[in-house]
Structure formats: C-alpha cells, structure tokens
Short mmCIF file of C-alpha atoms in Angstrom, two decimals:
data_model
loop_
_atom_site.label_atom_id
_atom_site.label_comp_id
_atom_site.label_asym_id
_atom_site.label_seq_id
_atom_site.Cartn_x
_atom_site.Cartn_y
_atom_site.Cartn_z
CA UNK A 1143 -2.71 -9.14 -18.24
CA UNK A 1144 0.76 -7.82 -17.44
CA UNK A 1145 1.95 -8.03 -13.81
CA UNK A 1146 5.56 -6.90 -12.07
CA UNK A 1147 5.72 -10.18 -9.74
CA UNK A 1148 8.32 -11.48 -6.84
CA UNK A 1149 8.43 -15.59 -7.87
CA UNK A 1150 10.77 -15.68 -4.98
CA UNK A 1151 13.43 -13.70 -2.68
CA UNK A 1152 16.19 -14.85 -4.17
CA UNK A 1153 15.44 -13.43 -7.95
CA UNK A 1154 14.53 -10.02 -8.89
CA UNK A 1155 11.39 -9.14 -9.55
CA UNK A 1156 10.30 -9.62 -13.25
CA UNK A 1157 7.11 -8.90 -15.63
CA UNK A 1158 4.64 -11.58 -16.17
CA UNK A 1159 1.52 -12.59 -18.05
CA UNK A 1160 -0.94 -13.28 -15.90
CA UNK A 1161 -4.99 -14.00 -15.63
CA UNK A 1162 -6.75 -11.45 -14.87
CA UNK A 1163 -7.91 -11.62 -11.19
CA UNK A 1164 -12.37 -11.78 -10.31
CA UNK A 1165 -13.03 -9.64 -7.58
CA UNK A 1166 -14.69 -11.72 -4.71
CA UNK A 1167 -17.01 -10.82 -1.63
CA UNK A 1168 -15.75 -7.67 -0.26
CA UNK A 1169 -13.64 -6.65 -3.49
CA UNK A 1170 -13.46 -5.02 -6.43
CA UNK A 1171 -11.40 -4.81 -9.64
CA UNK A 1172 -9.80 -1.67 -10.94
CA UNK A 1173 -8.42 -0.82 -14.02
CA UNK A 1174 -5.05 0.23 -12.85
CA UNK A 1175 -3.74 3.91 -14.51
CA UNK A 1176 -0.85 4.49 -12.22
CA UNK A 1177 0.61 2.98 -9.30
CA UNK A 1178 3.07 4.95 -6.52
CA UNK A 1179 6.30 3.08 -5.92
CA UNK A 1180 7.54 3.07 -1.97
CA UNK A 1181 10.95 2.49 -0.12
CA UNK A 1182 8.54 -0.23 1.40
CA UNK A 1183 8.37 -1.63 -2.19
CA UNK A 1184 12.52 -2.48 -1.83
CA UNK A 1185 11.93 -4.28 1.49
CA UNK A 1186 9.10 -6.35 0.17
CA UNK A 1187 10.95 -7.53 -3.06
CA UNK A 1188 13.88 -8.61 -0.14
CA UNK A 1189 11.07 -10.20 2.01
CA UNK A 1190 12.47 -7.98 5.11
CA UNK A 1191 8.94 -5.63 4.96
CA UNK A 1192 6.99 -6.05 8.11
CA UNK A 1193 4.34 -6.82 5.81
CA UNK A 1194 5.64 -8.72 3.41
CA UNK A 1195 3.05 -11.56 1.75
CA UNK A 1196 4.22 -15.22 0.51
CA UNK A 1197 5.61 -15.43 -2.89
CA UNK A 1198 4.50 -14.79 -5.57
CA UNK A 1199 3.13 -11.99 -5.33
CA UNK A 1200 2.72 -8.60 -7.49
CA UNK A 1201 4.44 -5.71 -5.78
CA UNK A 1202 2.50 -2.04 -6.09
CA UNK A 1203 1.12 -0.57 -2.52
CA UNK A 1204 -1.01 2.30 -3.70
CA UNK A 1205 -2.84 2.67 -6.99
CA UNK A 1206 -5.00 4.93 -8.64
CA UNK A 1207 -7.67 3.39 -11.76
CA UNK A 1208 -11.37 3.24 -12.34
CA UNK A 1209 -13.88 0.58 -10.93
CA UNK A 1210 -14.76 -2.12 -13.66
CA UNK A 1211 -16.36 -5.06 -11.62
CA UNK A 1212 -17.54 -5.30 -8.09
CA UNK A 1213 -17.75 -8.45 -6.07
CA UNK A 1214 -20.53 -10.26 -4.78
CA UNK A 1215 -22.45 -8.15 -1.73
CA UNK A 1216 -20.43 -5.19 -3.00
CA UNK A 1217 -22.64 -2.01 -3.77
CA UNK A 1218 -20.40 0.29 -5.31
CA UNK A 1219 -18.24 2.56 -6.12
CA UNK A 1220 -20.17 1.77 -9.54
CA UNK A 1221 -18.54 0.47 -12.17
CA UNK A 1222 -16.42 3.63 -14.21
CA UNK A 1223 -15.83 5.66 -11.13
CA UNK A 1224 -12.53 6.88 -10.87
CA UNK A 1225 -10.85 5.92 -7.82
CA UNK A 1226 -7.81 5.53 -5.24
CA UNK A 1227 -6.64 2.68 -3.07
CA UNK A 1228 -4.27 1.49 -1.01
CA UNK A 1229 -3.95 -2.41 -1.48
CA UNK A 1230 -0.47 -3.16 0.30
CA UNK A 1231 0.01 -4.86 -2.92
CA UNK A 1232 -0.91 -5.95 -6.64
CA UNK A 1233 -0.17 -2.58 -8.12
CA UNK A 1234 2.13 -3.02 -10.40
CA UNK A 1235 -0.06 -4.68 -13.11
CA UNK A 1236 -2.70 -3.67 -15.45
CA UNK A 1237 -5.40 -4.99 -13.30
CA UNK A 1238 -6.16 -5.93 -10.22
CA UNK A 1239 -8.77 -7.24 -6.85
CA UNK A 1240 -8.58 -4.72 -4.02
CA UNK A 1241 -11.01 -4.31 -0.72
CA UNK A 1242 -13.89 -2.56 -1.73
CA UNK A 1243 -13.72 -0.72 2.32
CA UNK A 1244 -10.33 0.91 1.05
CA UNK A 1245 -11.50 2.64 -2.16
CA UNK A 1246 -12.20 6.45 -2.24
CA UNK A 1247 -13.33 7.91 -5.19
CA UNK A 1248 -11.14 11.25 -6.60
CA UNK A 1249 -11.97 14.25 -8.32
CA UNK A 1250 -12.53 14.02 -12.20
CA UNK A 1251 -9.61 16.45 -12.70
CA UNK A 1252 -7.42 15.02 -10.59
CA UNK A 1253 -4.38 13.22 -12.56
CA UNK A 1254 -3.95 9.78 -12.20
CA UNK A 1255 -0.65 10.05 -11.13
CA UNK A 1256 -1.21 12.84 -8.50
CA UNK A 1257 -3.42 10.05 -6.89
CA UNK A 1258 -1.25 7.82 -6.91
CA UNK A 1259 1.32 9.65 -5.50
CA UNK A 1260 -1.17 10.55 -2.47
CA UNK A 1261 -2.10 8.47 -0.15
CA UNK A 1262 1.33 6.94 1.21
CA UNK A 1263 3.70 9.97 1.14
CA UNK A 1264 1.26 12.75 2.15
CA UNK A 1265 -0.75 10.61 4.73
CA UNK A 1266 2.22 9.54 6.35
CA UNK A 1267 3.40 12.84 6.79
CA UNK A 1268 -0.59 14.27 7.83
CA UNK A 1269 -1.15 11.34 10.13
CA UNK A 1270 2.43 11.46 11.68
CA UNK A 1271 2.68 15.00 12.01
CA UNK A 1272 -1.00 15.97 13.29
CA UNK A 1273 -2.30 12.46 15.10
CA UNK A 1274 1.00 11.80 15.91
CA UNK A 1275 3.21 14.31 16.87
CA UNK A 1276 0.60 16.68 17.20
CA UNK A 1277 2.68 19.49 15.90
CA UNK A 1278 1.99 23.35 16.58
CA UNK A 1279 2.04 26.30 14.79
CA UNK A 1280 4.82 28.25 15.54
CA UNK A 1281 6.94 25.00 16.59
CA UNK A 1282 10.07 24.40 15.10
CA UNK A 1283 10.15 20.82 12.99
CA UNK A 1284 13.09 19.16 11.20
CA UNK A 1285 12.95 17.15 8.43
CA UNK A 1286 15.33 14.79 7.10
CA UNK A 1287 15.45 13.29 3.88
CA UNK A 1288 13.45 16.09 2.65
CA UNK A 1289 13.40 15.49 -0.98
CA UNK A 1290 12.25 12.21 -0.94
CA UNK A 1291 8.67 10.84 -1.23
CA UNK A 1292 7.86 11.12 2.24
CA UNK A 1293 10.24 13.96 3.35
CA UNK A 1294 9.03 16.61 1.01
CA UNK A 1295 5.19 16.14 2.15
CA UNK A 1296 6.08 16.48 5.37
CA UNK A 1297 7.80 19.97 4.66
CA UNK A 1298 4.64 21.34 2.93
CA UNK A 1299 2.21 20.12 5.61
CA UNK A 1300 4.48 21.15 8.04
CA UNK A 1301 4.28 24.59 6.71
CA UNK A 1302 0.50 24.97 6.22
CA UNK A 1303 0.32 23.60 9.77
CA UNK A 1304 1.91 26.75 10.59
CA UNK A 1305 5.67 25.24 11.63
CA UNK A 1306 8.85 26.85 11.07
CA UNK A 1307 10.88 23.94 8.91
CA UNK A 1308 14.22 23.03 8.71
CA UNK A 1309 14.90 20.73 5.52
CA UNK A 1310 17.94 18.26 5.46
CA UNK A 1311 18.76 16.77 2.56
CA UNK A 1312 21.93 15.55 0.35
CA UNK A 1313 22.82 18.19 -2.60
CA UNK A 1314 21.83 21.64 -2.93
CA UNK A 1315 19.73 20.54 -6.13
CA UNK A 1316 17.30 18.30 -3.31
CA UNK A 1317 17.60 21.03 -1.43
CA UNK A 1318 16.23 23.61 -3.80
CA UNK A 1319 13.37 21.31 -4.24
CA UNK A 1320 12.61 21.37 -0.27
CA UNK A 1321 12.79 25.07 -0.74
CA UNK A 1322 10.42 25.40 -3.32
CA UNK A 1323 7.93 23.54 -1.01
CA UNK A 1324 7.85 25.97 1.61
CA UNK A 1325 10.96 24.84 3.76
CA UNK A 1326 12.23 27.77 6.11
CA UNK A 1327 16.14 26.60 6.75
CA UNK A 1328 18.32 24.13 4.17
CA UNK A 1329 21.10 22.20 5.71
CA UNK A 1330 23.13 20.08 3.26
CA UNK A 1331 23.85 16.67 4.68
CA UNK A 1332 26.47 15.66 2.61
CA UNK A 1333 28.20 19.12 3.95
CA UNK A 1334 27.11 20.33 7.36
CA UNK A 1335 26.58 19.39 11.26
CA UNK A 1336 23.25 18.49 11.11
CA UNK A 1337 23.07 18.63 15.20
CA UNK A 1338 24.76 21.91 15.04
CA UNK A 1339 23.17 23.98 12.76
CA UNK A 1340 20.06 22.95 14.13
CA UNK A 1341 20.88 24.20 17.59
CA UNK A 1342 22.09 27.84 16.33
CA UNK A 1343 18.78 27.66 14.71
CA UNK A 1344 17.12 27.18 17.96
CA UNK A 1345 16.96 23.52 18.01
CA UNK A 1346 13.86 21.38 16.82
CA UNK A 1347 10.33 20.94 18.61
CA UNK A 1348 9.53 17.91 15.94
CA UNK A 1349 11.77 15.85 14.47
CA UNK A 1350 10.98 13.78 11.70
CA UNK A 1351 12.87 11.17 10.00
CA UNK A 1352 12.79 8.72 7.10
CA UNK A 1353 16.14 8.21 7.37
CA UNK A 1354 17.70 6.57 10.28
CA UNK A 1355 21.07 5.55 11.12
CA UNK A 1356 23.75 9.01 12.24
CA UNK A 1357 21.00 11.46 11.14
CA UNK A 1358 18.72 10.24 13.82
CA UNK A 1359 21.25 10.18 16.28
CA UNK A 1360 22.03 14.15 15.18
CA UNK A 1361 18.57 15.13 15.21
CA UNK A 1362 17.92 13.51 18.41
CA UNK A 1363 20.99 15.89 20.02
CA UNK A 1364 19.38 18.89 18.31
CA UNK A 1365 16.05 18.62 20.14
CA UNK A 1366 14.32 21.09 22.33
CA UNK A 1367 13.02 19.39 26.01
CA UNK A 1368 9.77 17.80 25.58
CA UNK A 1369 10.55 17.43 21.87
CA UNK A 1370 8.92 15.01 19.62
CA UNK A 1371 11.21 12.67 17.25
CA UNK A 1372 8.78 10.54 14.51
CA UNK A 1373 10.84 7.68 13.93
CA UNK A 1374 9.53 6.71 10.16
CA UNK A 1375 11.65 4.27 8.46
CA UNK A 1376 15.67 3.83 7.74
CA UNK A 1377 16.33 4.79 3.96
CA UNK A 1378 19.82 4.31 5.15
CA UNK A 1379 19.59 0.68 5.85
CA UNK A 1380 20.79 1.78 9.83
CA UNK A 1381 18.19 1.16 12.65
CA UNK A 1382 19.27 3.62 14.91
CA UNK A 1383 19.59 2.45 18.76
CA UNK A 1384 18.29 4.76 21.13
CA UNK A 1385 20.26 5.94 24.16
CA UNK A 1386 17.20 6.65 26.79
CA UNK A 1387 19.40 8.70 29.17
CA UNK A 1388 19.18 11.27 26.62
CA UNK A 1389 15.17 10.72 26.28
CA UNK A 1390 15.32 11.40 30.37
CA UNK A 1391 17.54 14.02 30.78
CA UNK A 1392 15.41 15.78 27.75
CA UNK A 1393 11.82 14.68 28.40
CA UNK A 1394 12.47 13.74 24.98
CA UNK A 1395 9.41 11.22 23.12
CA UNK A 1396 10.33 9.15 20.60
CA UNK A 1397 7.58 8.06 18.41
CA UNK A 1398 7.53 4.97 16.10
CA UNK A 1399 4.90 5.90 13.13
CA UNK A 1400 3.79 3.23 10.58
CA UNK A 1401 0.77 4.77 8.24
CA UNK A 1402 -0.27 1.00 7.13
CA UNK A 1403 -0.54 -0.37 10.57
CA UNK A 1404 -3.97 1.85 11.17
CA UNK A 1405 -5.79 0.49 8.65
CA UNK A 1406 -5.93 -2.71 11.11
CA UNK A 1407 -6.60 -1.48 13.93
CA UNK A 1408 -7.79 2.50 13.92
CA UNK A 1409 -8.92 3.11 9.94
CA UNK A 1410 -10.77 5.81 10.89
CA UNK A 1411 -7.53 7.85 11.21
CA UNK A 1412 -6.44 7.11 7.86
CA UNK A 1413 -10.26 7.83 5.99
CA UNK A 1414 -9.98 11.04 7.88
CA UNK A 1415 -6.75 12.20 7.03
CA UNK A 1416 -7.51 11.38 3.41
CA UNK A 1417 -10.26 13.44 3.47
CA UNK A 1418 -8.62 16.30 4.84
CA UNK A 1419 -5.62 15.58 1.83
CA UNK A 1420 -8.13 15.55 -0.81
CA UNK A 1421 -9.54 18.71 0.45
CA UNK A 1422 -6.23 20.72 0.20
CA UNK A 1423 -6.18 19.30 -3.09
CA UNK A 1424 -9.02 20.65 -4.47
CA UNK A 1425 -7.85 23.90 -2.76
CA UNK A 1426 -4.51 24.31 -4.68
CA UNK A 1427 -3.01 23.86 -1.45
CA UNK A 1428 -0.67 20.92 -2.10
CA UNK A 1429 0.37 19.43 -5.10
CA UNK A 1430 2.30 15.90 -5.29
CA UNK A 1431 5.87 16.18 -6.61
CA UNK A 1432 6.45 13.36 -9.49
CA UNK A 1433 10.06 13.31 -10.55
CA UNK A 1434 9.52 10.37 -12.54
CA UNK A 1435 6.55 8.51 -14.73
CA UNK A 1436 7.49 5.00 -16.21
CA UNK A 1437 5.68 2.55 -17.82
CA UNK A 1438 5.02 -0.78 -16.36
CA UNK A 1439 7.42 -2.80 -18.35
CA UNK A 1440 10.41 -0.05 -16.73
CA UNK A 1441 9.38 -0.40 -13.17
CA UNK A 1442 12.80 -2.34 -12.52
CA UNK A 1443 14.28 1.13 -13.27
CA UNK A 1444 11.28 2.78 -11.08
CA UNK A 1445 12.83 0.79 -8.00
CA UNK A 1446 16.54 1.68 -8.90
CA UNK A 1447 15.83 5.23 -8.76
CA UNK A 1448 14.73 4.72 -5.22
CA UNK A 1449 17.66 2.20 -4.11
CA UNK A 1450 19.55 4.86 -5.66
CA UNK A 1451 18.32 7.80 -4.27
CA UNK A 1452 18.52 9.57 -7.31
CA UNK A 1453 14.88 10.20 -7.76
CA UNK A 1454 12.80 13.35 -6.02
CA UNK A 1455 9.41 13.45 -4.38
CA UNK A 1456 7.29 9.84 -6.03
CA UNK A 1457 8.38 7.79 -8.77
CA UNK A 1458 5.03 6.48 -10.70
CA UNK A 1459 4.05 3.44 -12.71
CA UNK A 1460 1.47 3.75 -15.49
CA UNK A 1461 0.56 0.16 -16.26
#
C-alpha cells in the first residue's frame, strides 16, 4: 500500500510503499476513503506536537473508511461498515490499524469527506465551547481565525448555541465565508483594532482562539469581567504570555483546551459530543466546509495550504 510517512525530522515527509498493516487485539483495519489534515499535522512532521510518535511514522489524525478486518477479541463494527476514527495517526495511507474503542460508525449518506472533516474541527469547537467554556445563549463570543478548520465550526456552533458572534479573520473573502456560517459581526484582521471594535461592540463573554500571539493579547483586552478566553493552539507560531494582573483585575479565566487529551483520560466527553455532532448532521444543521480535496500522492500540497493559510474550513485527503 501507499503511505505519506515522516522517515525523520530533518526531511519532509514523502510517499511510500508500504505492507499493509494486520489489525491486532483491540484493533481494526479500515479501508481509508478520506483523511482530514490538521495544523497539528505541521507540528508532528517538525516533531514539536505534544503528541508526536517516534519516526517513522505515517501522518493522518482523523480518517473516515469502511471496516475490512477486525482483530483478535474484537466483535465488530463488522466487516463493510462504514465508519469514522480518530487514530492520532496513520491516515494518510490507503490502509491502516486503528483502536477498535475509537470507531463510530456514520450514516450511509454521509460523504466520506464530510466525516473526515468532523471529528477534530467541530469537536474541538463543541467540546471547548459547551464542556469547556460553557457558553450561553445570548453571550457574546469572539472568534479568531474564523475561516480556518477550527475557527469556522466554532462560529456555527456558537450560533446554534444561541451566541451573538464576532468573526476575526484576515481578508474580506475569509470573512464572507464566516458570514455565510452564521457569524453576527466581521472584523478584518489584516485592517482593524481587533480590541477596539470588539469593545464598541460590547466586548466578548467567550473568547476563542486558534491563533495566538497579538490576537490573544487583543482579545484578552476586549473581554467582559468574568469572561472566558479558550486558549486553542498558535497558528501564528506565537505562544502568547499571559499577564495575570489583567486575569485579576477582570475575574478573567483563561482556559487551555486540547480535544485529543480526553480521549486519555475523560473519553466519555468526546463519544458524547460526537454523538450530539452526528445528530445535527443528520438534521441539516451543520455542514463541514471542504475548501480543498486532494489525492494522496498531493498531500505535500494539502499541508502547504495550511502552512500557508491559504486554504478555508478542512483540507481532505482521499487515499
């Protein structure tokens, strides 16, 4: 089989032939069909993802496929089922082993590639904004980076969680994009005072960011008292430093939010929230944005477009 590998740090990653894995106790092997590309993907090819295995190793964190072997002791889903997974790795490739405990079976008319583009963005943005930050309706919540994978879900749960949104993102063309997926106010980053417009706006309840570095620090000065600031990754490359005077004076909570790490110690969170995800899915009520689909022997370019920030919403693999 065909598999996108990292051989080492220091190289980029690079399609191989491979032998197709056997699933082993606990496991089974899917048939991949499409595989969601992550930011997190970029830190793991570096080795700088908290996560990040021993080389080699075949990048791909979420996957969508059918069942085509179980391992031994595992009962099922049976062999043709249609299915979605998050592995934390081994999903750029054609086939591959994955924990039979993380496997939930999807509708039969539900895309490949919407699956795939699931599980990461939209329960990062469920999870974070309902467990998390327990968000209100009628609150006010920010979002920055709000074209990108993550950003955009978190504007269109934020509105059917009954929020008043504020979008942030660079270009009126991301922007319109945000718009179109329910957000309430646009501010264009590359233009305006994030931390100023949000105050004439009435300031932010929920703050949730992607991004890191200056825009953190803005959206941090734009918050209500008692506000709640999701701190979910740096896009930027910046890891902001926090001034806690400002936490004090505001009874401001800052909250660090990282989707994978409940799968080790509170999964329950995450089978619920996928549930609930899966649900609105069948309801029409939210629909994965997919600004790119490339086959497995382009997902060099699949990685560029997120390095680059030039792509919208989830950039797919179809091995």
């Amino acid at each position: 089989m065909r598999a996108f590998q990292i051989e080492t740090f220091d190289t980029p990653p690079r399609l191989v032939e491979a032998t197709t894995p056997e699933p082993v106790k606990g496991e089974i092997r899917l048939r991949i069909h499409a595989c969601g590309l992550n930011f997190a993907d970029l830190l793991m090819s570096q080795g700088k993802y908290q996560d990040t295995p021993t080389p080699p190793f075949t990048l791909g964190m979420e996957v969508a496929g059918v069942v085509d072997a179980l391992g031994p002791g595992v009962t099922g889903p049976a062999p043709g089922t249609r299915v979605v997974v998050f592995g934390g790795r081994g999903g750029l490739a054609e086939t591959g082993c994955f924990p039979a405990d993380r496997v939930t079976p999807i509708p039969d008319d539900m895309p490949f590639t919407d699956a795939a583009a699931l599980q990461i963005a939209y329960g990062t943005s469920h999870v974070a904004l309902d467990h998390k930050a327990r968000l209100k309706p009628g609150e006010t919540l920010l979002v920055l980076g709000a074209a990108g994978g993550v950003g955009l879900t978190a504007v269109e749960i934020g509105k059917l969680m009954g929020a008043r949104v504020i979008a942030c993102a660079r270009g009126r063309d991301k922007l319109e994009i945000a718009a179109r997926a329910g957000a309430d106010h646009l501010i264009d980053a590359r233009t305006e005072d994030i931390r100023e417009t949000v105050k004439a706006l009435g300031g932010a309840d929920v703050a949730y960011d992607p991004v890191g570095g200056d825009q953190f620090t803005a959206a941090l000065r734009a918050c209500n008292p008692e506000a709640r600031i999701l701190a979910i990754g740096f896009a930027s490359g910046d890891v902001p430093q926090i001034p806690a005077n400002h936490l004090l004076v505001k009874n401001v909570d800052v909250l660090g939010f990282y989707w994978g790490g409940y799968l080790k110690f509170r999964p329950s969170v995450i089978t619920q929230s996928l549930t609930t995800l899966l649900d609105w899915y069948g309801q029409g009520l939210i629909k994965p944005h997919v600004s790119h689909v490339l086959p497995l022997d382009r997902a060099a370019e699949g990685l560029e477009l997120l390095r680059s920030r030039a792509s919208t919403g989830k950039v797919v693999i179809t091995p």
